[in-house]
CSV table of C-alpha atoms in Angstrom, one decimal:
chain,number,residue,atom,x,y,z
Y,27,UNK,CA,0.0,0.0,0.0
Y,28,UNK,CA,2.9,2.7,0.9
Y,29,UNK,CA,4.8,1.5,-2.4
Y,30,UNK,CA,1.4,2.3,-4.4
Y,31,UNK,CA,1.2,5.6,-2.7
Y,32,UNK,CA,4.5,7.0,-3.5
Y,33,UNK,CA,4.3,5.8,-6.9
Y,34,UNK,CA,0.6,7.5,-7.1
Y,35,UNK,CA,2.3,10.4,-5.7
Y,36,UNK,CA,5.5,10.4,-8.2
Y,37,UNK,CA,2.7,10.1,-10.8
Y,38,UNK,CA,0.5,13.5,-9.8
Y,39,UNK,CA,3.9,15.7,-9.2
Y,40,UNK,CA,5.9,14.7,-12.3
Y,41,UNK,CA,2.6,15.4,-14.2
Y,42,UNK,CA,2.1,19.0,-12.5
Y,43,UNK,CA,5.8,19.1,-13.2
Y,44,UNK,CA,5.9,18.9,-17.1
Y,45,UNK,CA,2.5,21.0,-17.4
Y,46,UNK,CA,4.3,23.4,-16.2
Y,47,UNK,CA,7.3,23.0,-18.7
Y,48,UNK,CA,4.5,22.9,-21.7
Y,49,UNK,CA,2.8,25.9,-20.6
Y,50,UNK,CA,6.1,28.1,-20.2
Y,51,UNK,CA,7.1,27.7,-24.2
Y,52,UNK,CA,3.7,29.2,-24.9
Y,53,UNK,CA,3.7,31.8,-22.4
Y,54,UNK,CA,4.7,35.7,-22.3
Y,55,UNK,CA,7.2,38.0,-21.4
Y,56,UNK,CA,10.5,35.5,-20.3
Y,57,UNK,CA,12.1,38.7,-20.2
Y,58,UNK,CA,10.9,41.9,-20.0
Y,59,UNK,CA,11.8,45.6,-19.4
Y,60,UNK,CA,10.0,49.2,-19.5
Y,61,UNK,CA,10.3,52.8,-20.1
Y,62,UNK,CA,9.5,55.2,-17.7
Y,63,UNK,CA,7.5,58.2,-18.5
Y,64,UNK,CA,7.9,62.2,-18.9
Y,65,UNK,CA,11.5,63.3,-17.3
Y,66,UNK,CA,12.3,59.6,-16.9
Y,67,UNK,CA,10.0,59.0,-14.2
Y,68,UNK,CA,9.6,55.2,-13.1
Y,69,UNK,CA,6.3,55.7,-11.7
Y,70,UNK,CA,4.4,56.0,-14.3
Y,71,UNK,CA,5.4,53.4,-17.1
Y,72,UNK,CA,4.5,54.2,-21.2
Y,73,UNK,CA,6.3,51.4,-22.6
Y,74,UNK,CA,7.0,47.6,-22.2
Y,75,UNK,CA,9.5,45.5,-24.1
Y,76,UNK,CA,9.0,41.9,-23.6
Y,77,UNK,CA,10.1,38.9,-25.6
Y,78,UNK,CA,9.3,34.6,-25.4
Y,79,UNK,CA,10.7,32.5,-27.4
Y,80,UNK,CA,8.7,32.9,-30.5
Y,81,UNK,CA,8.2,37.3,-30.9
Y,82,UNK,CA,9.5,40.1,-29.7
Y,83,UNK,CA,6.9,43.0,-28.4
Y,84,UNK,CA,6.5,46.2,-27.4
Y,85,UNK,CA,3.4,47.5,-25.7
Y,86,UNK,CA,2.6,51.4,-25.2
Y,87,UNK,CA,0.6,52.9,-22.1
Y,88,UNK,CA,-2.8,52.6,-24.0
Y,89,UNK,CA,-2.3,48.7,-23.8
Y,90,UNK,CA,-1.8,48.4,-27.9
Y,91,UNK,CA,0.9,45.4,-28.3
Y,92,UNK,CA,3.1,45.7,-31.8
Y,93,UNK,CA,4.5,42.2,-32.5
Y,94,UNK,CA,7.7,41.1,-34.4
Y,95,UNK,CA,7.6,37.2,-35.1
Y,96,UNK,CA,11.4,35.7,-34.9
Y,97,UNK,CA,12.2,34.8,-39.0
Y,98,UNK,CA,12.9,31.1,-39.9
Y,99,UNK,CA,14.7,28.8,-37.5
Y,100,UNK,CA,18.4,28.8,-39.0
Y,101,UNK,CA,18.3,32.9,-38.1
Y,102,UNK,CA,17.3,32.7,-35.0
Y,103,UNK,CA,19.5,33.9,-32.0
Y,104,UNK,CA,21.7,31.3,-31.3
Y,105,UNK,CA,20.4,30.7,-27.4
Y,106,UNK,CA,16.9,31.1,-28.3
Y,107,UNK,CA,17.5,28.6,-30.8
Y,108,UNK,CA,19.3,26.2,-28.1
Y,109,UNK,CA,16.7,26.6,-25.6
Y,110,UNK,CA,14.3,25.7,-27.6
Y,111,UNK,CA,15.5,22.5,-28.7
Y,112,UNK,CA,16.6,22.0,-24.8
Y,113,UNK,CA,13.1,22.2,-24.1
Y,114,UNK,CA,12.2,20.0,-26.7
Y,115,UNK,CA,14.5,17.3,-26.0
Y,116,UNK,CA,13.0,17.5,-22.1
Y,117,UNK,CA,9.4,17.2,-23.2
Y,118,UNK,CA,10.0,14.4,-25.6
Y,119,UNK,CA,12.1,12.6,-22.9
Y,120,UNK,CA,9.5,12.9,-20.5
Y,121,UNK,CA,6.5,12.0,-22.9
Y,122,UNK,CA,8.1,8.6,-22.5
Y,123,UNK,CA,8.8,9.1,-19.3
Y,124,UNK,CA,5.0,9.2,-18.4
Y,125,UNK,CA,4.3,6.3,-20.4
Y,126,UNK,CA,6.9,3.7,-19.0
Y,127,UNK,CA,6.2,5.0,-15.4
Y,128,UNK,CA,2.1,4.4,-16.1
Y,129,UNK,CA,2.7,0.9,-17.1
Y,130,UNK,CA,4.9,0.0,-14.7
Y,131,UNK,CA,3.2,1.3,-11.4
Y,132,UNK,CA,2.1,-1.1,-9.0
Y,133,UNK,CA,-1.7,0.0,-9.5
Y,134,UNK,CA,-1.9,-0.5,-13.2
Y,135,UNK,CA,-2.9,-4.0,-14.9
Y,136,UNK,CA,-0.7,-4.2,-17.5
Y,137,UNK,CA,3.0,-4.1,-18.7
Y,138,UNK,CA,3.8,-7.9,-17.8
Y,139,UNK,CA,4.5,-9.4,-14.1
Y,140,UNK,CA,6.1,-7.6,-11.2
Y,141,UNK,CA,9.6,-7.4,-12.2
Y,142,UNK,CA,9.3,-6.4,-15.9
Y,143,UNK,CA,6.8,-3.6,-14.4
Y,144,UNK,CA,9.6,-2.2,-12.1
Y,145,UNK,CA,12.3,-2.1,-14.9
Y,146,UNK,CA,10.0,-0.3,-16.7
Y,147,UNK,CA,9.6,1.8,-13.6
Y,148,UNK,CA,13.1,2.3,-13.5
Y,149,UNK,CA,13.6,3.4,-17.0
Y,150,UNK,CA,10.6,5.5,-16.5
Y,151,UNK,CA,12.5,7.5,-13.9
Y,152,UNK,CA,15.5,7.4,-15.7
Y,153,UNK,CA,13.8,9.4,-18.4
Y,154,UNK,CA,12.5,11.8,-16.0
Y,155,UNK,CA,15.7,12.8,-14.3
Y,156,UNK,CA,17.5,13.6,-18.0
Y,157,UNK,CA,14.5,15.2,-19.3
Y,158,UNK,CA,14.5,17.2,-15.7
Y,159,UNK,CA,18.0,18.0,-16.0
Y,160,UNK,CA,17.6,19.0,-19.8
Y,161,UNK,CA,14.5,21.7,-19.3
Y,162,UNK,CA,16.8,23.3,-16.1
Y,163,UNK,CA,19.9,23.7,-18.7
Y,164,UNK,CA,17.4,25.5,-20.8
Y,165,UNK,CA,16.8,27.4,-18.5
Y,166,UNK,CA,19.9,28.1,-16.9
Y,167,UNK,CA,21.0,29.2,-20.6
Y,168,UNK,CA,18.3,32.3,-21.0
Y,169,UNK,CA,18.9,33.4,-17.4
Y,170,UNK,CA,22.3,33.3,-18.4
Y,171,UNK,CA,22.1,35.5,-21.5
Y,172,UNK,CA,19.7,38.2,-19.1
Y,173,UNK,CA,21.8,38.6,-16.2
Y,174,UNK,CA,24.8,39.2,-18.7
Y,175,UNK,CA,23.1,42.1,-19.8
Y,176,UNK,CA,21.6,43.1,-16.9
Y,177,UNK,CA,24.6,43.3,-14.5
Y,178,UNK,CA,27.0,44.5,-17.6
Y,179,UNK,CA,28.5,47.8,-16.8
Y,180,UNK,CA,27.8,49.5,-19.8
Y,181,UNK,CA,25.9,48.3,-22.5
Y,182,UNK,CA,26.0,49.5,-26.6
Y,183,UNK,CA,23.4,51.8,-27.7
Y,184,UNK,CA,20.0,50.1,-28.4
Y,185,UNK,CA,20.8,47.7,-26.0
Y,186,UNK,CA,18.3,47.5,-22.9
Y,187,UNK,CA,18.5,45.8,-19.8
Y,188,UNK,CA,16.2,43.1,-19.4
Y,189,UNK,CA,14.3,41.3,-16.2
Y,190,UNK,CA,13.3,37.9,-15.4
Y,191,UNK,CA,9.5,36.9,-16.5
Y,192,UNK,CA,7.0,34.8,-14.5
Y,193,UNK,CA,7.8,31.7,-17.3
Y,194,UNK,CA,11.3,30.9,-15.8
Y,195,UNK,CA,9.8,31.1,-12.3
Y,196,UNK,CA,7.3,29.0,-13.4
Y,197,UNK,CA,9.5,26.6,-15.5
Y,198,UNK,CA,12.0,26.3,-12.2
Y,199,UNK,CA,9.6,25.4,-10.1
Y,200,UNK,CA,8.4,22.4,-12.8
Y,201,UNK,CA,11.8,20.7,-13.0
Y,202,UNK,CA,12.1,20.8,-8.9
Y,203,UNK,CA,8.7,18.6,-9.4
Y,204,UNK,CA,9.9,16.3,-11.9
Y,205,UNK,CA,13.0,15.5,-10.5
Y,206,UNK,CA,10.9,14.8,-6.6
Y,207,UNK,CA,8.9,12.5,-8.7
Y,208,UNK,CA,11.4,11.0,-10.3
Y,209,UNK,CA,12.8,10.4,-6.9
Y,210,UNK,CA,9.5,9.1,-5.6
Y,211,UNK,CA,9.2,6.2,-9.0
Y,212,UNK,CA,13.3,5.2,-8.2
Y,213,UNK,CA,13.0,4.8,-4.3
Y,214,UNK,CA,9.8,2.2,-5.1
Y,215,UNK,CA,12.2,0.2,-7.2
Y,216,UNK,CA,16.2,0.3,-6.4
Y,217,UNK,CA,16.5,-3.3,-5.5
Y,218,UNK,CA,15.4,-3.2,-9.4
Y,219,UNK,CA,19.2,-1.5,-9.3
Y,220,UNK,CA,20.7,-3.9,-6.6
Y,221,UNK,CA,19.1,-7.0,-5.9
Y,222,UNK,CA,18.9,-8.6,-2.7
Y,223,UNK,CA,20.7,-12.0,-2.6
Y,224,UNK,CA,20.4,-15.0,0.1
Y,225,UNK,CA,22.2,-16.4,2.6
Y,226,UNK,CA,22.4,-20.4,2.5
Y,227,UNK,CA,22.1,-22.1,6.0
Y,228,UNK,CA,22.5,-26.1,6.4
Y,229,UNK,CA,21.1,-27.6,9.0
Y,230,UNK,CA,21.7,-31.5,8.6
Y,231,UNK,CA,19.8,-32.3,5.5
Y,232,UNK,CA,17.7,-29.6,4.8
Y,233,UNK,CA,18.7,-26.4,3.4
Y,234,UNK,CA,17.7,-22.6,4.3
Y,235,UNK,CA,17.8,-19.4,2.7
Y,236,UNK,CA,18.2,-16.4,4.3
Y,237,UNK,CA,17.0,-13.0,2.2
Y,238,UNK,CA,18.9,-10.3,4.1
Y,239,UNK,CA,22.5,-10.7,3.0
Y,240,UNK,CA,23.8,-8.6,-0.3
Y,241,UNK,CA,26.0,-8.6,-2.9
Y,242,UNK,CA,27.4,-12.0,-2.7
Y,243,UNK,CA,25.7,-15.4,-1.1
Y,244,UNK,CA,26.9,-17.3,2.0
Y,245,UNK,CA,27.0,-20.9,1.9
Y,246,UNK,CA,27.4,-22.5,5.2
Y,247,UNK,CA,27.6,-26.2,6.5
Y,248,UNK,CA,27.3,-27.0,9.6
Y,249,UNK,CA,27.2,-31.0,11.8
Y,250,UNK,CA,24.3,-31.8,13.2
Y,251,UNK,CA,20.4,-31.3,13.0
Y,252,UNK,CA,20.0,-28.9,15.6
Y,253,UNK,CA,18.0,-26.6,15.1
Y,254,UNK,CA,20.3,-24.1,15.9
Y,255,UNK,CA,23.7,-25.3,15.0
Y,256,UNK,CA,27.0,-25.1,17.7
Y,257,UNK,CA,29.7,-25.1,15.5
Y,258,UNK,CA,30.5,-23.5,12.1
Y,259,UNK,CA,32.8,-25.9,10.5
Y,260,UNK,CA,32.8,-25.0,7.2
Y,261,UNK,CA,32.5,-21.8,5.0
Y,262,UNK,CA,32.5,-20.9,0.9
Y,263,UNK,CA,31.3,-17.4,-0.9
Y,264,UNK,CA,30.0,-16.9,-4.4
Y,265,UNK,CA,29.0,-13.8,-6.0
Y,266,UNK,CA,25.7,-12.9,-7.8
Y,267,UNK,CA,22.0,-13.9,-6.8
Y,268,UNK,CA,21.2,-17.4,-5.2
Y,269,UNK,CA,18.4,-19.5,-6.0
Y,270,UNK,CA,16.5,-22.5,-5.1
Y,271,UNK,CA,17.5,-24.6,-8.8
Y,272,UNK,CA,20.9,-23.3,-8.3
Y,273,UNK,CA,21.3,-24.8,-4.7
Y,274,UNK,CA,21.5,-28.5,-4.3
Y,275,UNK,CA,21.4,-30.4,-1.2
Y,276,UNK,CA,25.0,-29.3,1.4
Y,277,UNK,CA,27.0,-31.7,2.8
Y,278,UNK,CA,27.5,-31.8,6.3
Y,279,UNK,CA,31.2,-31.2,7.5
Y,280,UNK,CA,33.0,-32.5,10.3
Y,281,UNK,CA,35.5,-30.9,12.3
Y,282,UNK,CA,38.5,-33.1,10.3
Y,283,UNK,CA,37.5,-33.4,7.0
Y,284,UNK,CA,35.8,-30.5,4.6
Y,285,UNK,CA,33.1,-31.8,2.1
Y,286,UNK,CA,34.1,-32.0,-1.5
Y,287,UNK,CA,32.0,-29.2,-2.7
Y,288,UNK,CA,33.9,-26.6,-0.5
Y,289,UNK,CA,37.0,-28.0,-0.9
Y,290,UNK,CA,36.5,-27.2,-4.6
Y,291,UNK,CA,35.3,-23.7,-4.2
């Protein structure tokens, strides 16, 4: 039940996460500046300059927007152009992302049995954290190319100094919530990453596996049929996962002699 309620939970926030993403490519003003009015007062604004990632605008104090559309994509700005394709490259990632992560939560009916549903899970996560970490490089890049500007000590003529817009806030704030759910969808399934393997216990003829060792299995034979045994006489390792096929019947050792298994290994 708590493994179906982080993965419900990775689910909502990734989700919230790229809608947030998608809306900021349509949105207005990423950056934004104004002109104050008569004798350069700042109190009273007539003019707005504010760009996206598709126009560039200027408004006037009687609200009337004039619109210039950026030409073809080869002669684009160069960072526009990379941010857009950053942005892209996220949102693609983490259409996938979505898809793998819905057929491989717990709470779904399909995508195969358990252990395929958490590799998808995995993968699903996977996606999410690189598309994540591509959408916050896109952003990075256009804060970048503002504050160079805006914290430059003198700038050409025609040049303005520009501010941050609600989109980057916006966008920020979706890539902290897909990288938490990605989070959420990995800590379900990291023994998808490293796998739990068995310790071996022999008591007499029987043979017992323990599920709490890792990285390597313990084989162990011991004298007796105690049910708890006195001695440990003898004692192999070998790497990787153990499992019932794998595991035929121990000998028992003695004290003097070694059975031929372990003396092998």
């Amino acid at each position: 039940m708590r493994k179906r309620f982080i993965q419900v939970c990775g689910f909502l926030i990734s989700t919230l996460g790229w809608l947030f993403v998608l809306c900021t490519m349509a949105m207005d003003f990423w950056r934004i500046t104004q002109i104050g009015g008569q004798g350069g007062s700042f109190i009273i604004k007539v003019a707005w300059y504010w760009s996206n990632l598709w126009k560039d605008c200027f408004t006037d104090s009687t609200a009337v927007t004039n619109c210039r559309d950026f030409p073809v994509l080869w002669s684009v700005t160069t960072y526009v152009q990379g941010v857009r394709g950053l942005l892209m490259c996220g949102l693609t990632l983490g259409f996938f992302a979505a898809v793998l992560c819905f057929l491989g939560m717990e709470c779904t009916y399909i995508g195969g049995e358990q252990q395929s549903k958490d590799k998808m899970l995995f993968a699903g996560a996977v996606f999410h954290f690189a598309g994540g970490v591509a959408d916050i490089a896109a952003y990075c890049l256009y804060i970048n190319r503002i504050a160079r500007t805006s914290f430059a000590p003198s700038l050409a003529p025609g040049i303005l100094r520009y501010d941050l817009g609600p989109p980057i806030f916006l966008g920020l704030v979706g890539c902290f919530c897909i990288l938490l759910g990605a989070i959420f969808y990995a800590v379900t399934v990291y023994t998808v990453v490293k796998p739990k393997s068995r310790v071996v216990y022999a008591y007499g003829g029987r043979t017992y596996m323990d599920p709490r060792s890792r990285g390597r299995s313990l084989y162990t034979g011991y004298y007796g049929a105690y049910s708890r045994p006195s001695r440990l006489y003898g004692t192999y390792y070998a790497s990787g996962r153990s499992s019932g096929s794998r595991i035929s019947k121990l000998s028992a050792t003695t004290p003097e002699k070694m059975s031929a298994r372990d003396a092998f290994v």
